[in-house]
GROMACS .gro file of C-alpha atoms in nm:
model
  474
    1MET     CA    1  -1.271  -1.240   2.416
    2SER     CA    2  -1.480  -1.457   2.185
    3PRO     CA    3  -1.336  -1.789   2.056
    4HIS     CA    4  -1.362  -1.650   1.702
    5ILE     CA    5  -1.128  -1.363   1.783
    6ARG     CA    6  -0.888  -1.587   1.976
    7GLN     CA    7  -0.867  -1.830   1.684
    8ASN     CA    8  -0.787  -1.558   1.434
    9ILE     CA    9  -0.507  -1.410   1.644
   10ALA     CA   10  -0.319  -1.729   1.559
   11TYR     CA   11  -0.285  -1.600   1.206
   12GLY     CA   12  -0.057  -1.327   1.339
   13ALA     CA   13  -0.280  -1.053   1.200
   14LEU     CA   14  -0.358  -0.864   1.521
   15TYR     CA   15  -0.116  -0.877   1.811
   16THR     CA   16  -0.311  -0.653   2.049
   17LEU     CA   17  -0.681  -0.587   2.087
   18ASP     CA   18  -0.900  -0.338   2.266
   19LEU     CA   19  -1.080  -0.610   2.461
   20ALA     CA   20  -1.361  -0.381   2.570
   21LYS     CA   21  -1.466  -0.340   2.208
   22SER     CA   22  -1.383  -0.682   2.070
   23ASN     CA   23  -1.743  -0.807   2.079
   24PHE     CA   24  -1.833  -0.570   1.790
   25ALA     CA   25  -2.147  -0.452   1.975
   26VAL     CA   26  -2.141  -0.122   1.791
   27SER     CA   27  -2.392   0.103   1.620
   28VAL     CA   28  -2.501   0.057   1.260
   29GLU     CA   29  -2.291   0.357   1.158
   30SER     CA   30  -1.975   0.230   1.328
   31ILE     CA   31  -1.727   0.010   1.141
   32PRO     CA   32  -1.480  -0.216   1.329
   33ILE     CA   33  -1.135  -0.114   1.204
   34ALA     CA   34  -0.780  -0.246   1.256
   35ILE     CA   35  -0.487  -0.004   1.245
   36LYS     CA   36  -0.148  -0.094   1.101
   37ASP     CA   37   0.128  -0.094   1.360
   38ASN     CA   38   0.317   0.201   1.206
   39ILE     CA   39   0.025   0.442   1.258
   40CYS     CA   40   0.036   0.618   1.596
   41THR     CA   41  -0.235   0.545   1.852
   42LYS     CA   42  -0.223   0.673   2.209
   43SER     CA   43  -0.450   0.394   2.338
   44MET     CA   44  -0.235   0.109   2.202
   45PRO     CA   45   0.138   0.052   2.141
   46THR     CA   46   0.296   0.153   1.810
   47THR     CA   47   0.594  -0.076   1.759
   48CYS     CA   48   0.626  -0.079   1.378
   49SER     CA   49   0.667  -0.454   1.438
   50SER     CA   50   1.026  -0.381   1.542
   51LYS     CA   51   1.227  -0.453   1.851
   52MET     CA   52   1.355  -0.096   1.821
   53LEU     CA   53   1.014   0.038   1.930
   54GLN     CA   54   0.890  -0.257   2.135
   55ASP     CA   55   0.806  -0.042   2.438
   56PHE     CA   56   0.674   0.267   2.258
   57THR     CA   57   0.324   0.404   2.304
   58SER     CA   58   0.256   0.730   2.123
   59PRO     CA   59   0.139   1.029   2.331
   60PHE     CA   60  -0.092   1.131   2.043
   61ASP     CA   61  -0.313   0.983   1.773
   62ALA     CA   62  -0.232   1.011   1.403
   63THR     CA   63  -0.468   1.239   1.210
   64VAL     CA   64  -0.638   0.940   1.044
   65VAL     CA   65  -0.701   0.782   1.384
   66GLU     CA   66  -0.842   1.110   1.518
   67LEU     CA   67  -1.082   1.129   1.223
   68LEU     CA   68  -1.196   0.769   1.267
   69ASN     CA   69  -1.258   0.822   1.638
   70LYS     CA   70  -1.446   1.144   1.566
   71ALA     CA   71  -1.667   0.961   1.317
   72GLY     CA   72  -1.753   0.700   1.581
   73HIS     CA   73  -1.578   0.400   1.429
   74THR     CA   74  -1.445   0.120   1.651
   75LEU     CA   75  -1.069   0.055   1.662
   76VAL     CA   76  -1.031  -0.316   1.742
   77GLY     CA   77  -0.652  -0.345   1.752
   78LYS     CA   78  -0.314  -0.291   1.589
   79ALA     CA   79  -0.226  -0.500   1.285
   80ASN     CA   80   0.102  -0.682   1.234
   81CYS     CA   81   0.325  -0.562   0.948
   82ASP     CA   82   0.672  -0.593   0.802
   83GLU     CA   83   0.921  -0.406   1.021
   84PHE     CA   84   0.888  -0.032   0.950
   85GLY     CA   85   0.685  -0.126   0.641
   86MET     CA   86   0.983  -0.285   0.465
   87GLY     CA   87   0.875  -0.602   0.290
   88SER     CA   88   0.635  -0.760   0.043
   89LEU     CA   89   0.537  -1.081   0.224
   90ASN     CA   90   0.497  -0.980   0.593
   91ILE     CA   91   0.769  -1.212   0.714
   92HIS     CA   92   0.998  -0.940   0.854
   93SER     CA   93   0.821  -0.874   1.184
   94VAL     CA   94   0.931  -0.909   1.545
   95HIS     CA   95   0.584  -1.054   1.612
   96GLY     CA   96   0.632  -1.330   1.355
   97PRO     CA   97   0.492  -1.373   1.002
   98VAL     CA   98   0.129  -1.319   0.907
   99LEU     CA   99  -0.038  -1.629   0.767
  100ASN     CA  100  -0.288  -1.595   0.486
  101PRO     CA  101  -0.629  -1.687   0.636
  102HIS     CA  102  -0.776  -1.797   0.302
  103SER     CA  103  -0.683  -2.157   0.384
  104LYS     CA  104  -0.566  -2.323   0.706
  105ASP     CA  105  -0.423  -2.617   0.512
  106GLN     CA  106  -0.145  -2.422   0.341
  107ARG     CA  107   0.097  -2.179   0.504
  108ARG     CA  108   0.098  -1.896   0.253
  109SER     CA  109   0.195  -1.530   0.282
  110ALA     CA  110  -0.073  -1.268   0.346
  111GLY     CA  111   0.142  -1.018   0.155
  112GLY     CA  112   0.323  -0.717   0.292
  113SER     CA  113   0.384  -0.488   0.441
  114SER     CA  114   0.017  -0.441   0.540
  115GLY     CA  115  -0.046  -0.816   0.559
  116GLY     CA  116  -0.187  -0.798   0.911
  117SER     CA  117  -0.448  -0.546   0.798
  118ALA     CA  118  -0.553  -0.761   0.501
  119ALA     CA  119  -0.561  -1.082   0.706
  120ALA     CA  120  -0.769  -0.915   0.977
  121VAL     CA  121  -1.030  -0.813   0.719
  122LYS     CA  122  -1.028  -1.152   0.547
  123SER     CA  123  -1.065  -1.329   0.883
  124GLU     CA  124  -1.368  -1.108   0.964
  125MET     CA  125  -1.193  -0.970   1.270
  126CYS     CA  126  -1.294  -0.631   1.131
  127LEU     CA  127  -1.474  -0.491   0.829
  128ALA     CA  128  -1.201  -0.247   0.729
  129ALA     CA  129  -0.841  -0.171   0.817
  130LEU     CA  130  -0.585   0.101   0.766
  131GLY     CA  131  -0.253   0.014   0.609
  132THR     CA  132   0.027   0.207   0.448
  133ASP     CA  133   0.140   0.171   0.089
  134THR     CA  134   0.492   0.270  -0.017
  135GLY     CA  135   0.538   0.049  -0.323
  136GLY     CA  136   0.237  -0.181  -0.313
  137SER     CA  137   0.199  -0.265   0.056
  138VAL     CA  138  -0.181  -0.232   0.051
  139ARG     CA  139  -0.253  -0.369  -0.296
  140LEU     CA  140  -0.038  -0.684  -0.272
  141PRO     CA  141  -0.195  -0.807   0.056
  142ALA     CA  142  -0.539  -0.722  -0.080
  143SER     CA  143  -0.473  -0.937  -0.385
  144TYR     CA  144  -0.324  -1.229  -0.191
  145CYS     CA  145  -0.603  -1.234   0.070
  146GLY     CA  146  -0.898  -1.158  -0.158
  147VAL     CA  147  -1.006  -0.824  -0.013
  148VAL     CA  148  -1.027  -0.471  -0.152
  149GLY     CA  149  -0.723  -0.245  -0.106
  150LEU     CA  150  -0.697   0.123  -0.202
  151LYS     CA  151  -0.379   0.327  -0.229
  152PRO     CA  152  -0.502   0.688  -0.265
  153SER     CA  153  -0.344   0.972  -0.456
  154TYR     CA  154  -0.029   1.088  -0.277
  155GLY     CA  155  -0.115   1.380  -0.050
  156ILE     CA  156  -0.491   1.313  -0.028
  157ILE     CA  157  -0.482   1.139   0.312
  158SER     CA  158  -0.276   1.291   0.593
  159ARG     CA  159   0.049   1.117   0.691
  160TRP     CA  160   0.080   1.313   1.017
  161GLY     CA  161   0.137   1.058   1.291
  162VAL     CA  162   0.248   0.783   1.051
  163VAL     CA  163   0.600   0.654   1.120
  164SER     CA  164   0.799   0.740   0.809
  165TYR     CA  165   0.964   0.487   0.582
  166ALA     CA  166   1.000   0.680   0.252
  167ASP     CA  167   0.837   1.022   0.276
  168SER     CA  168   0.789   1.084  -0.096
  169LEU     CA  169   0.615   0.746  -0.143
  170ASP     CA  170   0.428   0.664   0.180
  171CYS     CA  171   0.047   0.675   0.164
  172VAL     CA  172  -0.213   0.570   0.418
  173GLY     CA  173  -0.435   0.315   0.243
  174VAL     CA  174  -0.764   0.143   0.320
  175LEU     CA  175  -0.847  -0.227   0.307
  176GLY     CA  176  -1.203  -0.352   0.332
  177LYS     CA  177  -1.445  -0.636   0.291
  178ASP     CA  178  -1.586  -0.465  -0.018
  179VAL     CA  179  -1.554  -0.137  -0.207
  180ASN     CA  180  -1.835   0.029  -0.011
  181TYR     CA  181  -1.651  -0.015   0.320
  182VAL     CA  182  -1.331   0.113   0.165
  183GLU     CA  183  -1.512   0.415   0.024
  184ARG     CA  184  -1.676   0.500   0.356
  185ILE     CA  185  -1.346   0.499   0.541
  186PHE     CA  186  -1.171   0.685   0.257
  187LYS     CA  187  -1.433   0.962   0.265
  188THR     CA  188  -1.387   0.992   0.641
  189ILE     CA  189  -1.009   1.037   0.637
  190ALA     CA  190  -0.940   1.204   0.298
  191LEU     CA  191  -0.940   1.556   0.443
  192TYR     CA  192  -0.682   1.835   0.423
  193ASP     CA  193  -0.447   1.848   0.722
  194HIS     CA  194  -0.226   2.154   0.764
  195ARG     CA  195   0.009   1.953   0.988
  196ASP     CA  196   0.110   1.731   0.695
  197PRO     CA  197   0.360   1.915   0.472
  198SER     CA  198   0.290   1.676   0.185
  199ALA     CA  199  -0.088   1.731   0.193
  200ALA     CA  200  -0.255   1.847  -0.128
  201SER     CA  201  -0.404   2.194  -0.083
  202PRO     CA  202  -0.782   2.255  -0.089
  203LYS     CA  203  -0.741   2.442  -0.419
  204VAL     CA  204  -0.568   2.148  -0.588
  205ARG     CA  205  -0.827   1.907  -0.447
  206LYS     CA  206  -1.105   2.118  -0.597
  207GLN     CA  207  -0.936   2.119  -0.938
  208ALA     CA  208  -0.893   1.741  -0.925
  209ALA     CA  209  -1.259   1.698  -0.828
  210THR     CA  210  -1.360   1.880  -1.147
  211GLU     CA  211  -1.151   1.645  -1.362
  212CYS     CA  212  -1.286   1.345  -1.170
  213ALA     CA  213  -1.648   1.456  -1.221
  214ASN     CA  214  -1.606   1.436  -1.598
  215LEU     CA  215  -1.473   1.083  -1.565
  216LEU     CA  216  -1.749   0.973  -1.325
  217ALA     CA  217  -2.012   1.083  -1.575
  218ARG     CA  218  -1.886   0.810  -1.810
  219CYS     CA  219  -1.930   0.520  -1.567
  220THR     CA  220  -2.243   0.587  -1.363
  221THR     CA  221  -2.393   0.240  -1.409
  222ALA     CA  222  -2.249  -0.106  -1.456
  223SER     CA  223  -2.491  -0.182  -1.740
  224ASN     CA  224  -2.385   0.107  -1.965
  225LEU     CA  225  -2.014   0.186  -1.987
  226SER     CA  226  -2.018   0.318  -2.343
  227GLY     CA  227  -1.824   0.632  -2.250
  228LEU     CA  228  -1.553   0.459  -2.047
  229ARG     CA  229  -1.209   0.391  -2.195
  230VAL     CA  230  -0.998   0.130  -2.019
  231GLY     CA  231  -0.627   0.098  -2.094
  232ILE     CA  232  -0.432  -0.227  -2.066
  233PRO     CA  233  -0.059  -0.150  -2.024
  234GLN     CA  234   0.154  -0.372  -2.246
  235GLU     CA  235   0.448  -0.364  -2.005
  236TYR     CA  236   0.243  -0.508  -1.715
  237PHE     CA  237   0.276  -0.863  -1.845
  238PRO     CA  238   0.640  -0.948  -1.761
  239SER     CA  239   0.796  -1.291  -1.790
  240GLU     CA  240   0.749  -1.345  -1.416
  241LEU     CA  241   0.369  -1.314  -1.449
  242SER     CA  242   0.187  -1.637  -1.370
  243SER     CA  243  -0.080  -1.756  -1.613
  244ALA     CA  244  -0.301  -1.820  -1.310
  245VAL     CA  245  -0.364  -1.446  -1.270
  246VAL     CA  246  -0.397  -1.365  -1.642
  247GLU     CA  247  -0.713  -1.565  -1.708
  248PRO     CA  248  -0.924  -1.388  -1.439
  249LEU     CA  249  -0.810  -1.053  -1.581
  250ARG     CA  250  -0.924  -1.160  -1.928
  251HIS     CA  251  -1.269  -1.246  -1.792
  252THR     CA  252  -1.293  -0.903  -1.632
  253ILE     CA  253  -1.190  -0.726  -1.953
  254THR     CA  254  -1.446  -0.926  -2.151
  255ALA     CA  255  -1.720  -0.836  -1.903
  256LEU     CA  256  -1.636  -0.465  -1.929
  257THR     CA  257  -1.643  -0.471  -2.309
  258GLU     CA  258  -1.980  -0.651  -2.305
  259ARG     CA  259  -2.115  -0.357  -2.106
  260GLY     CA  260  -1.993  -0.106  -2.362
  261ALA     CA  261  -1.651  -0.003  -2.232
  262SER     CA  262  -1.375   0.060  -2.484
  263VAL     CA  263  -1.063  -0.140  -2.404
  264VAL     CA  264  -0.740  -0.028  -2.569
  265SER     CA  265  -0.376  -0.128  -2.542
  266VAL     CA  266  -0.142   0.141  -2.411
  267SER     CA  267   0.234   0.160  -2.364
  268LEU     CA  268   0.419   0.282  -2.056
  269PRO     CA  269   0.777   0.233  -2.176
  270SER     CA  270   0.951   0.338  -1.854
  271THR     CA  271   0.780   0.062  -1.652
  272PRO     CA  272   1.069  -0.192  -1.675
  273TYR     CA  273   1.296   0.054  -1.493
  274ALA     CA  274   1.047   0.148  -1.221
  275LEU     CA  275   1.127  -0.131  -0.975
  276SER     CA  276   1.500  -0.052  -0.963
  277ALA     CA  277   1.430   0.320  -0.924
  278TYR     CA  278   1.182   0.250  -0.646
  279TYR     CA  279   1.423   0.048  -0.433
  280VAL     CA  280   1.696   0.311  -0.467
  281ILE     CA  281   1.465   0.600  -0.372
  282ALA     CA  282   1.282   0.414  -0.094
  283SER     CA  283   1.603   0.283   0.062
  284ALA     CA  284   1.771   0.624   0.044
  285GLU     CA  285   1.479   0.792   0.220
  286ALA     CA  286   1.462   0.509   0.475
  287SER     CA  287   1.829   0.549   0.564
  288SER     CA  288   1.760   0.914   0.642
  289ASN     CA  289   1.434   0.858   0.832
  290LEU     CA  290   1.564   0.574   1.045
  291ALA     CA  291   1.882   0.756   1.145
  292ARG     CA  292   1.694   0.897   1.445
  293TYR     CA  293   1.667   0.552   1.604
  294ASP     CA  294   2.006   0.546   1.771
  295GLY     CA  295   1.926   0.442   2.128
  296ILE     CA  296   1.985   0.795   2.254
  297GLN     CA  297   1.720   1.015   2.092
  298TYR     CA  298   1.471   0.738   2.010
  299GLY     CA  299   1.438   0.363   2.022
  300LEU     CA  300   1.586   0.068   2.205
  301ARG     CA  301   1.895   0.143   2.415
  302VAL     CA  302   2.170  -0.120   2.430
  303ASP     CA  303   2.472  -0.015   2.634
  304PRO     CA  304   2.804  -0.079   2.461
  305PRO     CA  305   3.048  -0.319   2.632
  306LYS     CA  306   3.296  -0.166   2.875
  307THR     CA  307   3.579  -0.233   2.631
  308ALA     CA  308   3.417  -0.022   2.355
  309ASP     CA  309   3.557   0.319   2.265
  310THR     CA  310   3.259   0.535   2.365
  311LYS     CA  311   3.431   0.853   2.250
  312LYS     CA  312   3.314   0.760   1.899
  313THR     CA  313   2.939   0.806   1.871
  314ALA     CA  314   2.920   0.540   1.597
  315ASN     CA  315   3.033   0.280   1.848
  316VAL     CA  316   2.755   0.383   2.084
  317TYR     CA  317   2.486   0.378   1.815
  318ALA     CA  318   2.598   0.052   1.656
  319HIS     CA  319   2.498  -0.176   1.944
  320SER     CA  320   2.147  -0.034   1.974
  321ARG     CA  321   2.086  -0.039   1.599
  322THR     CA  322   2.229  -0.389   1.552
  323GLU     CA  323   2.005  -0.525   1.826
  324GLY     CA  324   1.697  -0.316   1.746
  325PHE     CA  325   1.672  -0.349   1.368
  326GLY     CA  326   1.600  -0.675   1.187
  327PRO     CA  327   1.812  -0.795   0.893
  328GLU     CA  328   1.579  -0.660   0.622
  329VAL     CA  329   1.576  -0.310   0.771
  330GLN     CA  330   1.954  -0.317   0.815
  331LYS     CA  331   1.994  -0.425   0.452
  332ARG     CA  332   1.782  -0.138   0.320
  333ILE     CA  333   1.949   0.120   0.543
  334LEU     CA  334   2.290   0.014   0.413
  335LEU     CA  335   2.169   0.018   0.053
  336GLY     CA  336   2.016   0.363   0.096
  337THR     CA  337   2.318   0.503   0.273
  338TYR     CA  338   2.541   0.387  -0.012
  339ALA     CA  339   2.307   0.539  -0.273
  340LEU     CA  340   2.345   0.876  -0.102
  341THR     CA  341   2.725   0.873  -0.083
  342ALA     CA  342   2.921   1.115  -0.298
  343ASP     CA  343   3.052   0.836  -0.521
  344ALA     CA  344   2.709   0.680  -0.589
  345PHE     CA  345   2.470   0.977  -0.570
  346ASP     CA  346   2.477   1.069  -0.940
  347ASN     CA  347   2.477   0.713  -1.070
  348TYR     CA  348   2.202   0.581  -0.845
  349PHE     CA  349   1.985   0.834  -0.661
  350LEU     CA  350   1.970   1.101  -0.932
  351GLN     CA  351   1.921   0.841  -1.203
  352ALA     CA  352   1.636   0.691  -1.004
  353GLN     CA  353   1.472   1.033  -0.976
  354ARG     CA  354   1.501   1.078  -1.353
  355VAL     CA  355   1.331   0.742  -1.406
  356ARG     CA  356   1.058   0.852  -1.168
  357SER     CA  357   0.993   1.160  -1.380
  358LEU     CA  358   0.970   0.943  -1.692
  359VAL     CA  359   0.722   0.711  -1.521
  360ARG     CA  360   0.502   1.007  -1.426
  361ALA     CA  361   0.519   1.141  -1.782
  362ASP     CA  362   0.412   0.802  -1.920
  363PHE     CA  363   0.095   0.805  -1.712
  364ASP     CA  364   0.014   1.168  -1.799
  365ARG     CA  365   0.049   1.085  -2.168
  366VAL     CA  366  -0.207   0.802  -2.166
  367PHE     CA  367  -0.472   0.947  -1.933
  368ARG     CA  368  -0.757   1.153  -2.075
  369ALA     CA  369  -0.788   1.361  -1.755
  370ARG     CA  370  -0.520   1.620  -1.698
  371ASN     CA  371  -0.278   1.609  -1.407
  372VAL     CA  372  -0.368   1.912  -1.197
  373LEU     CA  373  -0.024   1.900  -1.031
  374VAL     CA  374   0.144   1.982  -1.363
  375ALA     CA  375   0.101   2.343  -1.477
  376ASP     CA  376   0.094   2.280  -1.853
  377SER     CA  377  -0.110   1.958  -1.839
  378GLU     CA  378  -0.424   1.952  -2.058
  379SER     CA  379  -0.724   1.723  -2.090
  380LYS     CA  380  -0.730   1.491  -2.394
  381ASP     CA  381  -1.102   1.459  -2.460
  382ASP     CA  382  -1.045   1.456  -2.837
  383ASP     CA  383  -0.767   1.195  -2.825
  384ALA     CA  384  -0.916   0.856  -2.912
  385SER     CA  385  -0.610   0.677  -2.771
  386ALA     CA  386  -0.632   0.841  -2.426
  387VAL     CA  387  -0.795   0.639  -2.148
  388ASP     CA  388  -0.986   0.705  -1.826
  389VAL     CA  389  -0.839   0.427  -1.614
  390LEU     CA  390  -0.580   0.151  -1.645
  391LEU     CA  391  -0.643  -0.213  -1.559
  392HIS     CA  392  -0.373  -0.468  -1.481
  393PRO     CA  393  -0.301  -0.770  -1.256
  394SER     CA  394  -0.239  -0.669  -0.895
  395ALA     CA  395   0.039  -0.924  -0.846
  396ILE     CA  396   0.250  -1.155  -1.058
  397GLN     CA  397   0.111  -1.462  -0.881
  398THR     CA  398  -0.123  -1.584  -0.612
  399ALA     CA  399  -0.004  -1.583  -0.250
  400PRO     CA  400   0.347  -1.740  -0.225
  401ARG     CA  401   0.415  -2.024   0.015
  402LEU     CA  402   0.597  -1.909   0.327
  403ASP     CA  403   0.859  -2.185   0.311
  404GLU     CA  404   0.951  -2.071  -0.041
  405ALA     CA  405   0.963  -1.706   0.064
  406ARG     CA  406   1.206  -1.787   0.343
  407ALA     CA  407   1.455  -1.977   0.125
  408PRO     CA  408   1.813  -1.850   0.178
  409GLY     CA  409   1.919  -1.595  -0.080
  410ASP     CA  410   1.572  -1.579  -0.232
  411LEU     CA  411   1.517  -1.249  -0.415
  412SER     CA  412   1.169  -1.323  -0.549
  413ALA     CA  413   1.009  -1.114  -0.275
  414TYR     CA  414   1.148  -0.797  -0.433
  415VAL     CA  415   0.991  -0.886  -0.768
  416GLN     CA  416   0.644  -0.904  -0.610
  417ASP     CA  417   0.622  -0.524  -0.632
  418VAL     CA  418   0.697  -0.502  -1.005
  419LEU     CA  419   0.334  -0.425  -1.101
  420THR     CA  420   0.258  -0.192  -0.810
  421VAL     CA  421   0.556   0.045  -0.787
  422PRO     CA  422   0.487   0.250  -1.104
  423ALA     CA  423   0.166   0.398  -0.957
  424SER     CA  424   0.354   0.464  -0.631
  425LEU     CA  425   0.635   0.648  -0.808
  426ALA     CA  426   0.377   0.863  -0.988
  427GLY     CA  427   0.164   0.914  -0.676
  428LEU     CA  428  -0.152   0.788  -0.849
  429PRO     CA  429  -0.463   0.628  -0.695
  430ALA     CA  430  -0.475   0.251  -0.742
  431MET     CA  431  -0.711  -0.010  -0.602
  432SER     CA  432  -0.696  -0.389  -0.605
  433VAL     CA  433  -1.035  -0.561  -0.638
  434PRO     CA  434  -1.086  -0.938  -0.597
  435VAL     CA  435  -1.199  -1.119  -0.913
  436GLN     CA  436  -1.247  -1.479  -1.018
  437PRO     CA  437  -1.005  -1.702  -0.819
  438ALA     CA  438  -0.718  -1.881  -0.986
  439GLU     CA  439  -0.738  -2.249  -1.081
  440ASP     CA  440  -0.594  -2.344  -0.742
  441SER     CA  441  -0.883  -2.149  -0.576
  442TRP     CA  442  -0.651  -1.885  -0.428
  443PRO     CA  443  -0.755  -1.518  -0.456
  444VAL     CA  444  -0.662  -1.299  -0.752
  445GLY     CA  445  -0.690  -0.921  -0.771
  446VAL     CA  446  -0.701  -0.676  -1.058
  447THR     CA  447  -0.587  -0.317  -1.008
  448VAL     CA  448  -0.762  -0.004  -1.131
  449VAL     CA  449  -0.532   0.299  -1.170
  450GLY     CA  450  -0.651   0.655  -1.230
  451GLN     CA  451  -0.510   1.002  -1.283
  452TRP     CA  452  -0.396   1.194  -0.974
  453GLY     CA  453  -0.695   1.307  -0.768
  454CYS     CA  454  -0.941   1.079  -0.948
  455ASP     CA  455  -0.979   0.850  -0.647
  456ASP     CA  456  -1.360   0.861  -0.667
  457ALA     CA  457  -1.347   0.740  -1.027
  458VAL     CA  458  -1.117   0.451  -0.928
  459LEU     CA  459  -1.365   0.358  -0.655
  460GLN     CA  460  -1.655   0.374  -0.901
  461VAL     CA  461  -1.485   0.146  -1.155
  462GLY     CA  462  -1.396  -0.085  -0.867
  463LYS     CA  463  -1.763  -0.106  -0.771
  464ILE     CA  464  -1.852  -0.198  -1.127
  465ILE     CA  465  -1.592  -0.477  -1.134
  466GLU     CA  466  -1.714  -0.597  -0.796
  467GLU     CA  467  -2.074  -0.603  -0.921
  468ILE     CA  468  -1.969  -0.800  -1.227
  469GLU     CA  469  -1.797  -1.057  -1.006
  470VAL     CA  470  -2.100  -1.085  -0.777
  471ARG     CA  471  -2.331  -1.147  -1.073
  472ARG     CA  472  -2.088  -1.406  -1.212
  473SER     CA  473  -2.083  -1.602  -0.886
  474VAL     CA  474  -2.464  -1.614  -0.856
   0.00000   0.00000   0.00000
């Protein structure tokens, strides 16, 4: 193993490597790729960064891994993550936290839960990486580490072989050195898979492609964006937002307007309620998905003490689950289990689903392209207030310090997702692109959000922003 690779493992990004391929002596067409630890690979362990699955190696590859292998790309290792994808700062891992590689002088978070994937790309251990995004787990690390991170439209990339956290929210995402690498990997894995029950059908994909083509025609070149309408959501500037990330966004908006784009203010009034709804829905689905890890069917087995009453199955399960799950996973399982109880179901879970519907409706109202998943949705070409994409800060701040994130009783980690969860609840494509760094020189990302199925348009606008930033730095 080269000294460069050995040095970067210290960041906690990759915990296992395919040593035979670690020298990156690959063909021009092949891209070195890291795989998040909750995506099944038969050649490497899949632990979900949890003691519960510490000895598990999948007998099969996930669909996305199959497609990457078929395309000839090089899988360099599994990337560290928050346990079962539950976290925003990548500090909840049995392998230890992931350190942001942007600076060795400050111990800052790489973001979560796909922090290992982002750190691996930033450290040049690979050129692209797969992560998963449930409520911002690709976009937050991308913003904190200064790489590109795409969460695709829900159902566009197969989830078959991905260990479930919250089935109605989980998406396989792509992180890369630049938008071109992200696009190449996205095109490789964004194929229909009949094994994934949540996969969008070929017919729906074709309809979305038609809507996306109309949008792409408005932003073919970075020098002439006269047909592009960019929306700035009013509600995406909460009190928690740091001024350090606002100024780079303003520069980006100014650059787009100078190239002819129309920038308008839009309102998404349900946004303030999205974060609460997200944590109720995600925790409820997690409590159901993780029930299988009981030490009997799946997962770590811890024998109960001889004095335990083994006639009660709960007593048998409890020891394995207490030992196998970390405190963050236990917390979310308990929260989700409570939300699904008879006493709390109407007041929490159903209310959260109603908020989710309102969030989706907000997005459909402001986008010019129609939502092909909604039967009565119509295009708004004649509506001057409708927009093609939305632009907002990817995170409320630059990468947090790890000692602050670990403070007892600190709840700030949950607020990190406040700008990313609305697109997750609506299942929309969203991509974080690095822009001008903050005053303290730490990376800042801006997020482009598009209508469902308009992933190619999001990528195209991301390329334009990236080109603007490259020209600015020259």
